[in-house]
């Protein structure tokens, strides 16, 4: 499989991570290539590197292990409870040079502190943050937020932390976190559209920007199965089920093969994938021959053993692929970390794509989409995630006009990014500096859109 080459900006961040022990938070707007950089780091580092993520699907996407599984941590608030570690876990944690956490914006402050405490304990370095391990975080807090727990958990966070967010963990009061923001957007090429998306990201949408977005989105979407990005699962399921039912021809069901210790129900694709000829589908994996990428949308033309999908006038035979679940372990023989496959999930890398939730569209790219914000947007960053999936303004269709209440930016994120402004990668790789420059994002601060 051909791996994309890094831009100069990405290369500088890679060199910073690879050549220093600095704790780094790699962030950036949608489409700036955070995933590309992470994959390059995984394949090219000479460090003993472990990749983790807060959820099963996120871990599968980056070939890593969930945080709870890696550290053997209990689900829920850990607080100051004892952390139990057997000899296997202690040996594993002692071999790590660099810990990567993807989708870190979904990691809460308590879990971040538990990671810190686990590493100090296992490595017997109680006075050193993360037990001397370099921590590299990837994510965009303007897109995904940690999921709040029950009322007792929310009360605990309110009493102990400034917020639930990872950046308010106690460990960062003693450990320095260098924030590096990738700025080169690879998804969109139109500077005006980039500016509008940036305004949405920061909650600085003016009436003029809203008018342009609403004017573009008010057009009638083409009747070609253009994907709908919706806020709610029930809306997505209803759209997909109705569209599939409306197709003639037999319904075929492909059942996934699950082997080994895959565990849980957070599968990367449908366990039972229902398809008909004519179905609109979205690819869930990059193709090794580069015929499609994760997020490419096409139409099923034939189902017979394999599935044939038409993409931009060309029909491709699609076969099942396997997602591998990994577990890190310590090899006493080699004195090295090993990453072993402990389970496999095999299914066609397809999902019905007349509609998908905005959350599941994360990381995807679409030339056109209908954005359905429903009666209201109910989480910060949701509107930004939806709009930033699009490659251009010409592909935007809205089921209703954007309203001021749709542009939600978490105030804790705003506080964090203003207090500890990000540094754009310098022209030459350099050691971390105590002072960092703000990004060019806020050079012009427009007046936020107000209710009429």
CSV table of C-alpha atoms in Angstrom, one decimal:
chain,number,residue,atom,x,y,z
A,1,UNK,CA,0.0,0.0,0.0
A,2,UNK,CA,1.4,3.4,-1.0
A,3,UNK,CA,1.6,5.7,2.1
A,4,UNK,CA,1.2,9.4,1.5
A,5,UNK,CA,4.2,11.6,1.9
A,6,UNK,CA,4.2,14.2,4.6
A,7,UNK,CA,4.0,17.9,3.8
A,8,UNK,CA,6.8,20.1,5.1
A,9,UNK,CA,4.6,21.1,8.0
A,10,UNK,CA,3.8,17.6,9.0
A,11,UNK,CA,7.4,16.6,8.6
A,12,UNK,CA,8.5,19.3,11.1
A,13,UNK,CA,6.0,18.0,13.7
A,14,UNK,CA,7.2,14.4,13.1
A,15,UNK,CA,10.8,15.5,13.7
A,16,UNK,CA,9.8,17.3,16.9
A,17,UNK,CA,8.1,14.1,18.2
A,18,UNK,CA,10.9,11.8,17.1
A,19,UNK,CA,13.9,13.9,18.2
A,20,UNK,CA,12.7,15.1,21.6
A,21,UNK,CA,11.0,13.8,24.7
A,22,UNK,CA,8.5,16.7,24.7
A,23,UNK,CA,4.8,16.0,25.5
A,24,UNK,CA,3.0,17.2,22.3
A,25,UNK,CA,-0.6,17.8,21.5
A,26,UNK,CA,-1.1,17.7,17.7
A,27,UNK,CA,-4.3,19.5,16.8
A,28,UNK,CA,-5.6,21.3,13.8
A,29,UNK,CA,-8.7,22.0,11.8
A,30,UNK,CA,-10.5,19.3,9.9
A,31,UNK,CA,-8.6,18.1,6.9
A,32,UNK,CA,-5.1,19.2,8.0
A,33,UNK,CA,-3.8,15.6,8.0
A,34,UNK,CA,-3.6,14.7,11.6
A,35,UNK,CA,-4.3,11.0,10.8
A,36,UNK,CA,-1.7,11.0,8.0
A,37,UNK,CA,0.9,12.2,10.5
A,38,UNK,CA,-0.1,9.7,13.1
A,39,UNK,CA,0.2,6.8,10.6
A,40,UNK,CA,3.6,8.0,9.4
A,41,UNK,CA,4.8,8.2,13.0
A,42,UNK,CA,3.5,4.6,13.7
A,43,UNK,CA,5.4,3.2,10.6
A,44,UNK,CA,8.6,5.2,10.8
A,45,UNK,CA,9.5,5.8,14.5
A,46,UNK,CA,12.5,4.2,16.0
A,47,UNK,CA,11.0,4.6,19.5
A,48,UNK,CA,9.2,1.9,21.4
A,49,UNK,CA,5.8,3.4,20.6
A,50,UNK,CA,2.3,2.4,21.8
A,51,UNK,CA,-0.9,3.7,20.1
A,52,UNK,CA,-4.1,4.0,22.1
A,53,UNK,CA,-7.5,5.5,21.8
A,54,UNK,CA,-10.5,6.0,24.1
A,55,UNK,CA,-13.0,3.8,22.1
A,56,UNK,CA,-12.8,0.5,20.4
A,57,UNK,CA,-13.6,1.8,16.9
A,58,UNK,CA,-11.1,4.7,17.3
A,59,UNK,CA,-8.4,2.1,18.4
A,60,UNK,CA,-9.2,-0.1,15.4
A,61,UNK,CA,-8.9,2.9,13.0
A,62,UNK,CA,-5.3,3.6,14.1
A,63,UNK,CA,-4.2,0.0,14.7
A,64,UNK,CA,-3.9,0.6,18.5
A,65,UNK,CA,-5.5,-0.7,21.7
A,66,UNK,CA,-8.1,1.0,23.9
A,67,UNK,CA,-6.7,2.9,26.9
A,68,UNK,CA,-8.7,0.9,29.4
A,69,UNK,CA,-7.5,-2.4,27.9
A,70,UNK,CA,-3.9,-1.3,27.6
A,71,UNK,CA,-3.7,0.0,31.2
A,72,UNK,CA,-6.2,-2.5,32.6
A,73,UNK,CA,-8.2,0.3,34.0
A,74,UNK,CA,-11.8,0.0,35.3
A,75,UNK,CA,-14.6,1.8,33.4
A,76,UNK,CA,-16.0,4.9,35.1
A,77,UNK,CA,-14.4,7.4,37.4
A,78,UNK,CA,-11.1,6.1,38.9
A,79,UNK,CA,-10.4,9.0,41.2
A,80,UNK,CA,-7.9,8.0,43.9
A,81,UNK,CA,-8.7,4.3,44.0
A,82,UNK,CA,-5.8,1.9,44.0
A,83,UNK,CA,-4.7,0.9,40.5
A,84,UNK,CA,-4.0,-2.9,40.3
A,85,UNK,CA,-1.2,-3.9,38.1
A,86,UNK,CA,0.1,-7.4,37.5
A,87,UNK,CA,3.6,-8.3,36.4
A,88,UNK,CA,2.7,-8.4,32.8
A,89,UNK,CA,1.2,-4.9,32.8
A,90,UNK,CA,4.2,-3.5,34.7
A,91,UNK,CA,6.7,-5.0,32.2
A,92,UNK,CA,4.7,-3.7,29.3
A,93,UNK,CA,4.5,-0.1,30.6
A,94,UNK,CA,8.2,-0.2,31.4
A,95,UNK,CA,9.1,-0.7,27.8
A,96,UNK,CA,7.2,2.3,26.4
A,97,UNK,CA,9.2,5.3,25.1
A,98,UNK,CA,6.2,7.2,23.6
A,99,UNK,CA,2.5,6.8,24.3
A,100,UNK,CA,0.2,8.1,21.5
A,101,UNK,CA,-3.4,8.8,22.3
A,102,UNK,CA,-5.7,9.4,19.3
A,103,UNK,CA,-9.0,11.2,19.6
A,104,UNK,CA,-7.8,12.6,22.9
A,105,UNK,CA,-10.6,15.1,23.0
A,106,UNK,CA,-12.9,12.2,24.1
A,107,UNK,CA,-10.5,11.4,27.0
A,108,UNK,CA,-11.7,12.9,30.3
A,109,UNK,CA,-9.5,14.5,32.9
A,110,UNK,CA,-9.8,11.7,35.4
A,111,UNK,CA,-8.7,9.1,32.8
A,112,UNK,CA,-5.7,11.3,31.8
A,113,UNK,CA,-4.7,11.4,35.5
A,114,UNK,CA,-5.1,7.7,35.8
A,115,UNK,CA,-2.8,7.1,32.8
A,116,UNK,CA,-0.2,9.3,34.5
A,117,UNK,CA,-0.6,7.5,37.8
A,118,UNK,CA,-0.4,4.1,36.1
A,119,UNK,CA,2.9,4.9,34.4
A,120,UNK,CA,4.4,6.4,37.5
A,121,UNK,CA,3.5,3.3,39.5
A,122,UNK,CA,4.5,0.7,37.0
A,123,UNK,CA,7.9,2.4,36.2
A,124,UNK,CA,8.5,3.3,39.9
A,125,UNK,CA,9.1,6.9,39.1
A,126,UNK,CA,6.5,8.5,41.4
A,127,UNK,CA,7.9,12.0,41.0
A,128,UNK,CA,8.1,12.1,37.2
A,129,UNK,CA,5.0,12.9,35.2
A,130,UNK,CA,3.8,9.8,33.1
A,131,UNK,CA,6.7,7.9,34.7
A,132,UNK,CA,9.1,9.5,32.2
A,133,UNK,CA,7.1,8.4,29.1
A,134,UNK,CA,6.7,10.9,26.3
A,135,UNK,CA,3.0,11.5,25.6
A,136,UNK,CA,1.8,12.5,22.2
A,137,UNK,CA,-1.9,13.5,21.8
A,138,UNK,CA,-3.8,13.8,18.6
A,139,UNK,CA,-7.3,15.4,18.2
A,140,UNK,CA,-9.3,18.5,17.8
A,141,UNK,CA,-11.3,19.7,20.8
A,142,UNK,CA,-13.4,21.8,18.5
A,143,UNK,CA,-14.8,18.6,17.0
A,144,UNK,CA,-15.3,15.9,19.6
A,145,UNK,CA,-16.1,16.2,23.4
A,146,UNK,CA,-15.8,13.7,26.2
A,147,UNK,CA,-19.1,12.0,27.0
A,148,UNK,CA,-20.5,13.0,30.4
A,149,UNK,CA,-21.4,10.2,32.8
A,150,UNK,CA,-24.2,9.9,35.3
A,151,UNK,CA,-25.1,12.6,37.7
A,152,UNK,CA,-22.7,11.3,40.4
A,153,UNK,CA,-19.8,11.4,37.9
A,154,UNK,CA,-20.7,14.9,36.7
A,155,UNK,CA,-20.8,16.0,40.3
A,156,UNK,CA,-17.3,14.5,40.9
A,157,UNK,CA,-15.9,16.4,37.9
A,158,UNK,CA,-17.5,19.7,39.0
A,159,UNK,CA,-16.0,19.3,42.5
A,160,UNK,CA,-12.5,18.2,41.5
A,161,UNK,CA,-11.7,19.6,38.0
A,162,UNK,CA,-12.2,22.9,36.1
A,163,UNK,CA,-13.9,20.7,33.4
A,164,UNK,CA,-14.1,17.1,32.2
A,165,UNK,CA,-11.7,17.8,29.3
A,166,UNK,CA,-8.3,16.1,29.2
A,167,UNK,CA,-6.4,19.4,29.3
A,168,UNK,CA,-7.8,20.1,32.8
A,169,UNK,CA,-6.2,16.9,34.3
A,170,UNK,CA,-4.0,17.6,37.3
A,171,UNK,CA,-0.9,16.2,35.6
A,172,UNK,CA,-0.7,19.2,33.3
A,173,UNK,CA,-0.1,21.4,36.3
A,174,UNK,CA,3.4,20.0,36.5
A,175,UNK,CA,4.0,18.6,33.0
A,176,UNK,CA,4.4,21.0,30.1
A,177,UNK,CA,2.3,20.2,27.1
A,178,UNK,CA,3.4,21.7,23.8
A,179,UNK,CA,0.5,22.4,21.5
A,180,UNK,CA,1.2,22.3,17.8
A,181,UNK,CA,-1.5,23.2,15.3
A,182,UNK,CA,-1.4,22.0,11.7
A,183,UNK,CA,-2.6,24.7,9.5
A,184,UNK,CA,-2.4,23.5,5.9
A,185,UNK,CA,-5.8,22.2,4.9
A,186,UNK,CA,-5.7,19.4,2.4
A,187,UNK,CA,-9.5,18.8,2.1
A,188,UNK,CA,-10.6,22.2,0.9
A,189,UNK,CA,-8.9,24.4,-1.7
A,190,UNK,CA,-11.1,27.4,-1.7
A,191,UNK,CA,-9.8,30.1,0.7
A,192,UNK,CA,-13.2,31.7,1.3
A,193,UNK,CA,-14.8,28.4,2.3
A,194,UNK,CA,-11.8,27.6,4.6
A,195,UNK,CA,-12.3,31.0,6.2
A,196,UNK,CA,-16.0,30.3,6.8
A,197,UNK,CA,-15.3,26.9,8.3
A,198,UNK,CA,-12.8,28.5,10.6
A,199,UNK,CA,-15.4,31.0,11.7
A,200,UNK,CA,-17.8,28.1,12.5
A,201,UNK,CA,-15.0,26.2,14.4
A,202,UNK,CA,-14.3,29.2,16.6
A,203,UNK,CA,-17.9,30.4,17.0
A,204,UNK,CA,-17.2,33.6,15.2
A,205,UNK,CA,-19.8,33.4,12.4
A,206,UNK,CA,-20.9,36.8,11.2
A,207,UNK,CA,-24.3,37.5,9.6
A,208,UNK,CA,-22.5,37.8,6.2
A,209,UNK,CA,-20.9,34.4,6.6
A,210,UNK,CA,-24.2,32.8,7.7
A,211,UNK,CA,-26.0,34.4,4.7
A,212,UNK,CA,-23.4,32.9,2.3
A,213,UNK,CA,-23.7,29.4,3.9
A,214,UNK,CA,-27.4,29.6,4.0
A,215,UNK,CA,-27.7,30.9,0.5
A,216,UNK,CA,-25.5,28.0,-0.8
A,217,UNK,CA,-27.3,25.4,1.3
A,218,UNK,CA,-30.8,26.5,0.2
A,219,UNK,CA,-30.5,24.9,-3.2
A,220,UNK,CA,-32.5,21.8,-3.9
A,221,UNK,CA,-30.1,18.8,-3.6
A,222,UNK,CA,-29.7,16.6,-6.6
A,223,UNK,CA,-31.7,13.4,-6.8
A,224,UNK,CA,-28.6,11.2,-7.1
A,225,UNK,CA,-28.4,9.7,-3.6
A,226,UNK,CA,-26.3,12.6,-2.2
A,227,UNK,CA,-25.4,11.6,1.4
A,228,UNK,CA,-27.3,13.2,4.3
A,229,UNK,CA,-25.3,14.0,7.5
A,230,UNK,CA,-27.8,14.0,10.4
A,231,UNK,CA,-27.5,14.7,14.1
A,232,UNK,CA,-29.6,11.7,15.2
A,233,UNK,CA,-29.3,7.9,14.7
A,234,UNK,CA,-33.1,7.5,14.3
A,235,UNK,CA,-33.1,10.0,11.4
A,236,UNK,CA,-30.2,8.1,9.7
A,237,UNK,CA,-31.8,4.7,10.2
A,238,UNK,CA,-35.1,5.9,8.8
A,239,UNK,CA,-33.6,7.5,5.7
A,240,UNK,CA,-31.5,4.4,4.9
A,241,UNK,CA,-34.2,1.9,5.6
A,242,UNK,CA,-36.8,3.8,3.5
A,243,UNK,CA,-34.3,4.2,0.6
A,244,UNK,CA,-33.3,0.5,0.7
A,245,UNK,CA,-36.9,-0.6,0.8
A,246,UNK,CA,-37.7,1.5,-2.2
A,247,UNK,CA,-35.3,-0.4,-4.4
A,248,UNK,CA,-36.5,-3.3,-6.5
A,249,UNK,CA,-34.7,-6.6,-6.4
A,250,UNK,CA,-33.8,-9.1,-3.7
A,251,UNK,CA,-32.3,-8.1,-0.4
A,252,UNK,CA,-29.0,-9.7,0.4
A,253,UNK,CA,-27.4,-9.9,3.8
A,254,UNK,CA,-23.7,-10.2,4.5
A,255,UNK,CA,-22.9,-11.4,8.0
A,256,UNK,CA,-19.6,-10.5,9.5
A,257,UNK,CA,-17.1,-13.2,10.7
A,258,UNK,CA,-15.9,-12.4,14.2
A,259,UNK,CA,-13.0,-14.4,15.6
A,260,UNK,CA,-10.7,-14.4,18.5
A,261,UNK,CA,-11.0,-11.9,21.4
A,262,UNK,CA,-12.7,-9.1,19.5
A,263,UNK,CA,-15.1,-8.4,22.3
A,264,UNK,CA,-17.7,-5.7,22.8
A,265,UNK,CA,-20.3,-4.5,20.2
A,266,UNK,CA,-18.3,-1.5,18.9
A,267,UNK,CA,-17.8,-3.1,15.5
A,268,UNK,CA,-16.2,-1.1,12.7
A,269,UNK,CA,-18.9,-2.1,10.2
A,270,UNK,CA,-22.4,-3.6,10.4
A,271,UNK,CA,-22.5,-7.1,11.8
A,272,UNK,CA,-25.3,-7.8,9.4
A,273,UNK,CA,-24.9,-5.7,6.2
A,274,UNK,CA,-28.2,-5.5,4.2
A,275,UNK,CA,-27.7,-4.5,0.5
A,276,UNK,CA,-29.6,-4.4,-2.8
A,277,UNK,CA,-28.4,-3.5,-6.3
A,278,UNK,CA,-28.8,0.2,-6.5
A,279,UNK,CA,-27.9,0.9,-2.9
A,280,UNK,CA,-25.8,3.9,-2.0
A,281,UNK,CA,-22.8,2.9,0.1
A,282,UNK,CA,-19.8,4.5,1.7
A,283,UNK,CA,-16.4,2.8,2.0
A,284,UNK,CA,-15.1,2.4,5.5
A,285,UNK,CA,-11.5,1.6,4.6
A,286,UNK,CA,-8.8,3.0,2.3
A,287,UNK,CA,-8.1,0.6,-0.6
A,288,UNK,CA,-4.6,-0.8,-0.9
A,289,UNK,CA,-4.8,-0.2,-4.7
A,290,UNK,CA,-6.1,3.4,-4.1
A,291,UNK,CA,-9.3,2.8,-6.0
A,292,UNK,CA,-11.3,4.4,-3.1
A,293,UNK,CA,-10.6,5.9,0.3
A,294,UNK,CA,-12.4,5.9,3.6
A,295,UNK,CA,-15.5,8.0,3.0
A,296,UNK,CA,-15.8,7.4,-0.8
A,297,UNK,CA,-19.5,7.1,-1.8
A,298,UNK,CA,-20.7,4.8,-4.6
A,299,UNK,CA,-23.6,2.7,-5.9
A,300,UNK,CA,-24.0,-1.1,-5.7
A,301,UNK,CA,-24.4,-2.5,-9.2
A,302,UNK,CA,-24.3,-6.3,-8.5
A,303,UNK,CA,-24.1,-8.7,-5.5
A,304,UNK,CA,-22.8,-12.2,-6.2
A,305,UNK,CA,-20.3,-13.5,-3.8
A,306,UNK,CA,-18.5,-10.1,-3.9
A,307,UNK,CA,-20.2,-6.7,-4.2
A,308,UNK,CA,-19.6,-4.6,-7.2
A,309,UNK,CA,-19.7,-0.8,-6.6
A,310,UNK,CA,-19.7,2.0,-9.1
A,311,UNK,CA,-17.6,5.0,-8.2
A,312,UNK,CA,-17.5,7.9,-10.6
A,313,UNK,CA,-18.4,5.8,-13.6
A,314,UNK,CA,-16.0,3.0,-12.8
A,315,UNK,CA,-17.2,-0.3,-11.4
A,316,UNK,CA,-15.0,-2.1,-8.8
A,317,UNK,CA,-15.3,-5.5,-7.3
A,318,UNK,CA,-15.3,-5.2,-3.5
A,319,UNK,CA,-14.3,-8.1,-1.3
A,320,UNK,CA,-14.5,-8.5,2.5
A,321,UNK,CA,-11.6,-7.1,4.5
A,322,UNK,CA,-10.5,-7.8,8.0
A,323,UNK,CA,-10.1,-5.4,10.9
A,324,UNK,CA,-7.6,-6.6,13.4
A,325,UNK,CA,-7.8,-6.0,17.1
A,326,UNK,CA,-4.4,-5.6,18.7
A,327,UNK,CA,-2.9,-6.1,22.1
A,328,UNK,CA,0.5,-4.9,23.2
A,329,UNK,CA,2.6,-7.3,25.2
A,330,UNK,CA,6.2,-7.6,26.5
A,331,UNK,CA,8.5,-10.2,25.1
A,332,UNK,CA,11.0,-11.4,27.7
A,333,UNK,CA,13.0,-13.0,24.9
A,334,UNK,CA,13.6,-9.9,22.8
A,335,UNK,CA,13.1,-7.4,25.6
A,336,UNK,CA,10.8,-5.6,23.2
A,337,UNK,CA,7.2,-4.5,22.9
A,338,UNK,CA,5.2,-6.8,20.6
A,339,UNK,CA,1.9,-6.0,19.0
A,340,UNK,CA,-0.2,-9.1,18.5
A,341,UNK,CA,-3.5,-9.7,16.7
A,342,UNK,CA,-6.0,-11.1,19.2
A,343,UNK,CA,-9.2,-10.8,17.2
A,344,UNK,CA,-10.5,-10.2,13.7
A,345,UNK,CA,-13.7,-8.8,12.3
A,346,UNK,CA,-14.2,-9.6,8.6
A,347,UNK,CA,-16.9,-7.8,6.6
A,348,UNK,CA,-17.4,-5.9,3.4
A,349,UNK,CA,-15.9,-2.4,4.1
A,350,UNK,CA,-19.3,-0.8,3.2
A,351,UNK,CA,-22.1,1.0,5.0
A,352,UNK,CA,-25.4,2.3,3.6
A,353,UNK,CA,-24.9,5.9,2.7
A,354,UNK,CA,-28.0,7.7,1.9
A,355,UNK,CA,-27.4,9.0,5.4
A,356,UNK,CA,-24.9,8.8,8.2
A,357,UNK,CA,-24.6,10.4,11.6
A,358,UNK,CA,-22.4,13.5,11.8
A,359,UNK,CA,-20.4,11.7,14.5
A,360,UNK,CA,-19.7,8.7,12.2
A,361,UNK,CA,-18.8,11.1,9.4
A,362,UNK,CA,-15.8,12.2,11.5
A,363,UNK,CA,-12.6,11.9,9.4
A,364,UNK,CA,-14.6,11.4,6.1
A,365,UNK,CA,-14.5,13.7,3.0
A,366,UNK,CA,-17.5,14.3,0.7
A,367,UNK,CA,-17.8,16.3,-2.5
A,368,UNK,CA,-21.5,17.0,-1.7
A,369,UNK,CA,-23.8,16.3,1.3
A,370,UNK,CA,-27.1,17.3,2.7
A,371,UNK,CA,-26.6,18.6,6.3
A,372,UNK,CA,-29.7,17.8,8.5
A,373,UNK,CA,-29.3,19.5,11.8
A,374,UNK,CA,-32.8,18.5,12.9
A,375,UNK,CA,-34.7,20.6,15.4
A,376,UNK,CA,-31.5,21.6,17.1
A,377,UNK,CA,-27.8,20.9,17.5
A,378,UNK,CA,-27.1,19.3,20.9
A,379,UNK,CA,-23.3,19.2,21.2
A,380,UNK,CA,-20.4,21.5,20.7
A,381,UNK,CA,-18.6,21.2,17.4
A,382,UNK,CA,-21.4,19.2,15.7
A,383,UNK,CA,-22.1,21.8,13.0
A,384,UNK,CA,-18.4,22.3,12.4
A,385,UNK,CA,-17.8,18.6,11.9
A,386,UNK,CA,-20.7,18.4,9.4
A,387,UNK,CA,-19.7,21.4,7.3
A,388,UNK,CA,-16.0,20.6,7.3
A,389,UNK,CA,-16.6,17.2,5.7
A,390,UNK,CA,-17.3,19.0,2.4
A,391,UNK,CA,-14.6,19.8,-0.1
A,392,UNK,CA,-16.3,22.9,-1.3
A,393,UNK,CA,-19.3,25.2,-0.7
A,394,UNK,CA,-20.8,24.1,-4.0
A,395,UNK,CA,-21.5,20.7,-2.4
A,396,UNK,CA,-23.4,22.0,0.6
A,397,UNK,CA,-27.2,21.5,1.0
A,398,UNK,CA,-29.0,22.4,4.2
A,399,UNK,CA,-32.4,21.0,5.2
A,400,UNK,CA,-32.9,24.3,7.1
A,401,UNK,CA,-31.0,27.5,7.5
A,402,UNK,CA,-28.2,27.7,10.1
A,403,UNK,CA,-29.3,29.5,13.3
A,404,UNK,CA,-27.1,31.1,15.9
A,405,UNK,CA,-27.9,28.3,18.3
A,406,UNK,CA,-26.3,25.8,15.9
A,407,UNK,CA,-22.8,27.3,16.3
A,408,UNK,CA,-21.7,25.9,19.7
A,409,UNK,CA,-18.2,26.2,21.0
A,410,UNK,CA,-17.4,24.7,24.4
A,411,UNK,CA,-16.2,27.6,26.6
A,412,UNK,CA,-13.6,25.3,28.3
A,413,UNK,CA,-12.0,24.7,24.9
A,414,UNK,CA,-12.0,28.4,24.1
A,415,UNK,CA,-10.4,29.0,27.5
A,416,UNK,CA,-7.7,26.4,27.0
A,417,UNK,CA,-6.8,27.4,23.5
A,418,UNK,CA,-6.5,31.0,24.5
A,419,UNK,CA,-4.6,30.4,27.7
A,420,UNK,CA,-2.1,28.0,26.0
A,421,UNK,CA,-2.1,29.1,22.4
A,422,UNK,CA,-1.0,26.7,19.7
A,423,UNK,CA,2.2,27.1,17.8
A,424,UNK,CA,2.3,26.6,14.1
A,425,UNK,CA,5.2,24.4,13.1
A,426,UNK,CA,8.4,26.5,12.7
A,427,UNK,CA,10.3,26.5,9.4
A,428,UNK,CA,12.9,24.3,11.0
A,429,UNK,CA,12.4,21.6,13.6
A,430,UNK,CA,13.4,22.9,17.0
A,431,UNK,CA,13.3,22.1,20.6
A,432,UNK,CA,10.1,23.3,22.5
A,433,UNK,CA,10.2,26.9,23.5
A,434,UNK,CA,8.6,28.4,26.6
A,435,UNK,CA,6.8,31.0,24.6
A,436,UNK,CA,4.6,30.1,21.6
A,437,UNK,CA,3.0,32.1,19.0
A,438,UNK,CA,-0.7,32.2,18.4
A,439,UNK,CA,-2.0,30.8,15.1
A,440,UNK,CA,-3.3,33.2,12.5
A,441,UNK,CA,-6.8,32.0,13.2
A,442,UNK,CA,-7.8,35.0,15.3
A,443,UNK,CA,-6.0,37.8,13.4
A,444,UNK,CA,-9.5,38.9,12.5
A,445,UNK,CA,-12.2,38.3,15.1
A,446,UNK,CA,-15.5,38.9,13.5
A,447,UNK,CA,-18.7,39.7,15.4
A,448,UNK,CA,-20.5,36.5,16.4
A,449,UNK,CA,-23.8,35.9,14.7
A,450,UNK,CA,-26.7,37.1,17.0
A,451,UNK,CA,-30.3,36.1,17.1
A,452,UNK,CA,-32.5,38.4,15.1
